[in-house]
């Protein structure tokens, strides 16, 4: 710190803090200190001052009050940021950075500048000829902060990856640990960062150093984290793998690192994840010679082994050991997934008696949940939200064997259902089912063969990949492959489109809700809490149907016109969405209880009814060309609540809406499509509850928008 003005500022702030006697400063403390104007002049000189952390905290609180900002606000925020990044004291730096990183308003103003200054600070350490342990500790805190900024989109991620690549030798423990963990989280979120595994090996001393060693380098002190991160890199690569053989190789490599983490460093979390990975390796390895798999005999799936797995999970929970990551304590999510996995593994012993080698996707899904749990990371948000904090809990895994296996499983389940129906169907229905079954069997056979072989796309006769099945079947039988060409020649486009829709619907219905869907789900649940019928089994059933409806709307608003053309057709009618929702519900576990146009319900005919044990949930279907909200459509609501007369007082109103939303632009956000309204019936003391669902119709393809 330098300058008389800065000394005076430090003294004034010290006096304010002393006057508050450990309590938060008074509301007028910031103004008393001199406000934004004084900080714009003097704040930069407070680097290394012990009052810097409380000053940054005061500034972050004041920044949230947008009405109190003056013209000096931008410059003041830049000066405060400069003071923080110029600080050499590791403790002061860490405390000050943490406050900035959790302040959305502050980062909106100085996020990019802060990211660049942090990069420069790490580079200064790397360029220093003889850095001491204090400098290494400071660089560790700086690197952690820069990584957290990158995770929420502040600063170039490529700049961060380039910075990490410069670590080419063992480092002192705090910095080496920060590097290893930064690489781990980078790989989670950016697939191309997997090449940084070499950096982890260099910093941990596994490979000979490529650069000069730093004073105090302690590769053995970061080896435990390195083993875990390297296992994670191989694991996430397996989850992103395009075929089964490649997935197996990555999983085996992951198991090798986890074995080291357990044997050498006694990491209990590595031991548990090792069990999971080894089981999955056994499943996939068993399946490689043929698609026919007998009941698994591996000792890891014996009841006593599964019980031991559960006990180990419980022991971690009781001792609060958790997963040792700087980016948060993900213990709860990971432990929950591990416990669920034990149940699934036991169930798989029976499921693997079927011709279903790819049922490994059940394990893959659980493995993905465990991985996401163990990589849960609390990072900052550059939005001015309530907490200035965004929790990222899902790595970017958009494709790979996990999704392919799930599609394959759903295709097999559908084929099996058609086989059962074909055994009893008669007349025209028998012929219809036989045609559908033949198409499903042909695609299933091709998909199995391709998954086992790990075949890539082929070429059509013209030398280009021309033959392609409709989404999502083209993920099972790759475009341009010989199988795709044969299937498109053998089966009609209509048969393939119908099969694709069934598989897509079944897959959607089994997915977990994403962050936006989960928020809508929670909002509607809160609204329904006011209903006395929203309790016990009816509550579980309503939640289940609500989840499916949300996923239905989400999938349809994201779908292209080739899969659901009625959404883009101004002439589409109620029957189009009615049949679509019926097929969607019947494709999943609710198929057996979904009834179509049931007579004599409330004096009329209900469009869809899901009949549970002792109660039903009714869905009224409509289409309209009006702009008013569904909650204002009294005639629709009266009809919907009429079907609740002798049943639970909760129902759904689903409408295909042609003019409620701009048909030439983007569809509304999901949160604007699903709502809730309460309807009072004269003579009833308890109101009825309706979940209103608007599905945008008459849509325009993005490429046709003007």
Coordinates of C-alpha atoms in Angstrom, one line a residue, residues 142-427:
X142 CA -5.5 -17.3 -8.1
X143 CA -5.6 -20.4 -10.4
X144 CA -8.6 -21.7 -8.4
X145 CA -10.5 -18.4 -8.9
X146 CA -9.6 -18.2 -12.6
X147 CA -11.0 -21.7 -13.1
X148 CA -14.2 -20.9 -11.3
X149 CA -14.7 -17.8 -13.5
X150 CA -14.2 -19.9 -16.6
X151 CA -16.8 -22.4 -15.5
X152 CA -19.5 -19.7 -15.5
X153 CA -18.5 -18.2 -18.8
X154 CA -16.3 -15.3 -17.6
X155 CA -13.0 -15.1 -19.5
X156 CA -11.9 -17.4 -22.3
X157 CA -11.8 -21.1 -21.4
X158 CA -9.1 -21.5 -24.0
X159 CA -6.9 -19.0 -22.2
X160 CA -7.4 -21.1 -19.0
X161 CA -6.5 -24.4 -20.8
X162 CA -3.4 -22.7 -22.4
X163 CA -2.4 -21.5 -18.9
X164 CA -2.7 -25.0 -17.5
X165 CA -0.6 -26.5 -20.3
X166 CA 2.3 -24.4 -19.1
X167 CA 2.6 -26.5 -15.9
X168 CA 5.2 -29.0 -17.1
X169 CA 6.9 -30.1 -13.9
X170 CA 6.1 -30.8 -10.2
X171 CA 5.0 -27.8 -8.2
X172 CA 4.8 -27.0 -4.4
X173 CA 1.8 -28.8 -2.9
X174 CA -0.8 -26.1 -2.8
X175 CA -0.2 -25.1 -6.4
X176 CA 0.2 -28.6 -7.6
X177 CA -3.1 -29.6 -6.0
X178 CA -4.8 -26.6 -7.6
X179 CA -3.5 -27.5 -11.1
X180 CA -4.6 -31.1 -10.8
X181 CA -8.1 -30.2 -9.7
X182 CA -8.4 -27.4 -12.2
X183 CA -7.6 -29.9 -15.0
X184 CA -10.2 -32.3 -13.5
X185 CA -13.0 -29.8 -13.6
X186 CA -11.9 -28.5 -17.0
X187 CA -12.2 -32.0 -18.5
X188 CA -15.7 -32.3 -17.0
X189 CA -16.9 -29.3 -18.8
X190 CA -14.8 -29.2 -22.0
X191 CA -14.3 -32.5 -23.7
X192 CA -11.3 -31.3 -25.7
X193 CA -9.5 -30.6 -22.3
X194 CA -8.9 -34.4 -21.9
X195 CA -5.5 -33.8 -23.5
X196 CA -4.5 -32.1 -20.2
X197 CA -4.1 -35.5 -18.6
X198 CA -0.5 -35.1 -19.5
X199 CA -0.2 -32.0 -17.3
X200 CA -1.6 -34.0 -14.3
X201 CA 1.0 -36.7 -14.9
X202 CA 3.8 -34.1 -15.1
X203 CA 2.8 -32.2 -11.9
X204 CA 2.3 -35.5 -10.0
X205 CA 5.8 -36.7 -11.1
X206 CA 4.3 -39.7 -13.0
X207 CA 6.1 -38.7 -16.1
X208 CA 9.6 -37.1 -16.3
X209 CA 9.4 -33.3 -16.0
X210 CA 9.5 -31.4 -19.3
X211 CA 10.4 -28.1 -17.6
X212 CA 12.5 -26.9 -14.6
X213 CA 11.6 -28.0 -11.1
X214 CA 10.3 -25.3 -8.7
X215 CA 11.6 -24.9 -5.1
X216 CA 9.5 -26.9 -2.7
X217 CA 8.1 -29.2 -5.4
X218 CA 6.2 -32.1 -3.8
X219 CA 4.8 -34.4 -6.4
X220 CA 4.1 -37.1 -3.8
X221 CA 1.7 -34.7 -2.0
X222 CA -0.5 -34.3 -5.0
X223 CA -0.4 -37.9 -6.2
X224 CA -3.7 -38.9 -4.4
X225 CA -5.6 -36.1 -6.2
X226 CA -3.8 -36.9 -9.4
X227 CA -4.9 -40.5 -9.3
X228 CA -8.5 -39.5 -8.7
X229 CA -8.5 -36.9 -11.5
X230 CA -6.8 -39.2 -14.0
X231 CA -9.4 -41.8 -13.2
X232 CA -12.1 -39.2 -13.7
X233 CA -10.6 -38.2 -17.1
X234 CA -10.8 -41.8 -18.3
X235 CA -14.3 -42.2 -16.9
X236 CA -15.7 -39.1 -18.5
X237 CA -14.0 -40.2 -21.8
X238 CA -15.8 -43.5 -21.4
X239 CA -19.2 -41.8 -20.9
X240 CA -18.5 -39.7 -24.1
X241 CA -17.3 -42.8 -26.1
X242 CA -19.2 -43.4 -29.3
X243 CA -19.1 -47.2 -29.1
X244 CA -18.8 -50.1 -26.6
X245 CA -15.2 -51.2 -27.3
X246 CA -13.8 -47.7 -26.8
X247 CA -15.9 -47.3 -23.7
X248 CA -14.5 -50.5 -22.2
X249 CA -10.9 -49.4 -22.8
X250 CA -11.5 -46.1 -21.1
X251 CA -13.2 -47.8 -18.1
X252 CA -10.3 -50.2 -17.7
X253 CA -7.9 -47.3 -17.6
X254 CA -10.1 -45.5 -15.1
X255 CA -10.1 -48.7 -12.9
X256 CA -6.3 -48.8 -13.0
X257 CA -6.0 -45.2 -11.6
X258 CA -8.7 -45.9 -9.0
X259 CA -6.9 -49.0 -7.9
X260 CA -3.8 -46.9 -7.2
X261 CA -5.9 -44.3 -5.4
X262 CA -7.2 -47.0 -3.1
X263 CA -4.2 -49.2 -2.7
X264 CA -1.6 -46.5 -2.2
X265 CA -3.6 -43.6 -0.7
X266 CA -6.5 -45.5 0.9
X267 CA -9.1 -43.2 -0.6
X268 CA -12.4 -44.7 0.4
X269 CA -14.2 -42.8 -2.4
X270 CA -11.9 -44.3 -5.0
X271 CA -12.6 -47.8 -3.5
X272 CA -16.3 -47.4 -3.9
X273 CA -16.1 -46.0 -7.4
X274 CA -13.6 -48.7 -8.3
X275 CA -16.2 -51.3 -7.5
X276 CA -18.7 -49.6 -9.7
X277 CA -16.3 -49.3 -12.6
X278 CA -15.1 -52.9 -12.3
X279 CA -18.7 -54.2 -12.4
X280 CA -19.4 -52.2 -15.5
X281 CA -16.3 -53.4 -17.1
X282 CA -17.4 -57.0 -16.4
X283 CA -20.8 -56.3 -17.9
X284 CA -19.4 -54.8 -21.1
X285 CA -16.6 -57.4 -21.4
X286 CA -19.1 -60.3 -21.0
X287 CA -21.1 -58.8 -23.9
X288 CA -18.3 -58.3 -26.4
X289 CA -18.4 -61.8 -28.0
X290 CA -22.1 -61.9 -28.5
X291 CA -25.3 -60.0 -27.8
X292 CA -26.6 -62.9 -25.7
X293 CA -25.7 -62.6 -22.0
X294 CA -26.5 -65.1 -19.3
X295 CA -27.2 -64.1 -15.7
X296 CA -24.0 -62.5 -14.3
X297 CA -21.9 -64.6 -12.0
X298 CA -19.4 -62.0 -11.0
X299 CA -18.8 -62.0 -7.2
X300 CA -19.3 -58.3 -7.1
X301 CA -23.0 -58.7 -7.7
X302 CA -23.5 -61.3 -5.0
X303 CA -25.9 -60.0 -2.2
X304 CA -23.1 -59.9 0.4
X305 CA -20.9 -57.8 -1.9
X306 CA -23.7 -55.3 -2.6
X307 CA -24.5 -55.1 1.2
X308 CA -20.8 -54.3 1.7
X309 CA -20.9 -51.6 -0.9
X310 CA -23.9 -50.0 0.9
X311 CA -22.1 -50.2 4.2
X312 CA -19.0 -48.5 2.9
X313 CA -21.2 -45.7 1.5
X314 CA -22.9 -45.4 4.9
X315 CA -19.5 -45.3 6.6
X316 CA -18.3 -42.4 4.5
X317 CA -21.5 -40.5 5.3
X318 CA -21.2 -41.1 9.0
X319 CA -17.6 -40.1 9.2
X320 CA -18.3 -37.1 7.0
X321 CA -15.3 -38.0 4.9
X322 CA -16.8 -36.7 1.7
X323 CA -15.0 -36.3 -1.6
X324 CA -11.9 -34.2 -1.3
X325 CA -12.4 -31.5 -4.0
X326 CA -11.8 -27.8 -3.8
X327 CA -14.9 -27.2 -5.8
X328 CA -17.4 -28.1 -3.2
X329 CA -18.6 -30.9 -1.0
X330 CA -20.6 -33.2 -3.3
X331 CA -21.1 -35.9 -0.8
X332 CA -24.8 -36.0 -0.6
X333 CA -25.5 -36.4 -4.4
X334 CA -22.7 -38.9 -4.8
X335 CA -23.7 -41.1 -1.8
X336 CA -27.3 -41.1 -2.9
X337 CA -26.3 -42.2 -6.4
X338 CA -24.0 -44.9 -5.0
X339 CA -26.8 -46.3 -2.8
X340 CA -29.2 -46.4 -5.7
X341 CA -26.6 -48.1 -7.8
X342 CA -26.3 -51.0 -5.3
X343 CA -30.0 -51.7 -5.8
X344 CA -29.7 -51.5 -9.6
X345 CA -26.8 -53.8 -9.7
X346 CA -28.7 -56.4 -7.7
X347 CA -31.7 -56.1 -10.1
X348 CA -29.4 -56.5 -13.1
X349 CA -28.6 -60.1 -12.1
X350 CA -32.1 -61.0 -13.3
X351 CA -32.4 -58.5 -16.2
X352 CA -29.2 -59.9 -17.8
X353 CA -31.0 -63.2 -18.4
X354 CA -32.6 -61.5 -21.3
X355 CA -31.0 -60.9 -24.7
X356 CA -29.9 -57.5 -23.4
X357 CA -26.2 -56.9 -23.2
X358 CA -26.9 -53.2 -23.5
X359 CA -28.9 -53.2 -20.3
X360 CA -25.5 -52.0 -19.0
X361 CA -27.0 -48.6 -19.7
X362 CA -28.8 -48.9 -16.4
X363 CA -25.4 -48.9 -14.7
X364 CA -24.0 -46.3 -17.1
X365 CA -26.8 -43.9 -16.0
X366 CA -26.1 -44.5 -12.4
X367 CA -22.4 -44.1 -13.0
X368 CA -23.1 -40.8 -14.7
X369 CA -25.1 -39.7 -11.7
X370 CA -22.2 -40.6 -9.4
X371 CA -19.8 -38.8 -11.7
X372 CA -21.9 -35.7 -11.7
X373 CA -22.2 -35.9 -7.9
X374 CA -18.5 -36.2 -7.4
X375 CA -17.9 -33.3 -9.8
X376 CA -20.6 -31.0 -8.3
X377 CA -19.1 -27.5 -8.3
X378 CA -20.3 -24.3 -6.8
X379 CA -19.2 -21.4 -9.1
X380 CA -20.1 -17.8 -9.5
X381 CA -22.8 -16.4 -11.7
X382 CA -22.3 -13.3 -13.8
X383 CA -26.1 -12.7 -13.6
X384 CA -27.5 -10.4 -10.9
X385 CA -29.5 -13.1 -9.2
X386 CA -30.4 -13.4 -5.6
X387 CA -27.3 -15.3 -4.4
X388 CA -24.9 -14.4 -7.2
X389 CA -24.2 -18.2 -7.2
X390 CA -24.8 -20.8 -9.8
X391 CA -24.4 -24.5 -9.1
X392 CA -23.1 -26.5 -12.0
X393 CA -23.9 -30.2 -11.4
X394 CA -23.7 -31.7 -14.9
X395 CA -20.7 -32.2 -17.1
X396 CA -21.2 -31.6 -20.8
X397 CA -21.9 -35.1 -21.9
X398 CA -24.3 -34.7 -24.9
X399 CA -23.7 -38.0 -26.6
X400 CA -21.9 -41.3 -26.2
X401 CA -22.6 -44.9 -25.4
X402 CA -24.7 -44.1 -22.3
X403 CA -27.4 -42.4 -24.5
X404 CA -27.0 -45.0 -27.2
X405 CA -27.5 -47.8 -24.8
X406 CA -30.6 -46.2 -23.4
X407 CA -32.1 -45.8 -26.9
X408 CA -31.3 -49.4 -27.6
X409 CA -32.9 -50.6 -24.4
X410 CA -36.1 -48.7 -25.2
X411 CA -36.2 -50.1 -28.8
X412 CA -35.9 -53.6 -27.4
X413 CA -38.7 -53.0 -24.8
X414 CA -40.9 -51.8 -27.6
X415 CA -40.1 -54.8 -29.8
X416 CA -40.8 -57.1 -26.9
X417 CA -44.2 -55.4 -26.3
X418 CA -45.1 -55.8 -30.0
X419 CA -44.1 -59.5 -29.8
X420 CA -46.5 -60.0 -26.9
X421 CA -49.3 -58.2 -28.7
X422 CA -48.7 -60.1 -31.9
X423 CA -49.4 -63.4 -30.1
X424 CA -53.0 -62.4 -29.3
X425 CA -54.0 -59.8 -32.0
X426 CA -56.6 -60.7 -34.6
X427 CA -57.9 -59.4 -37.9

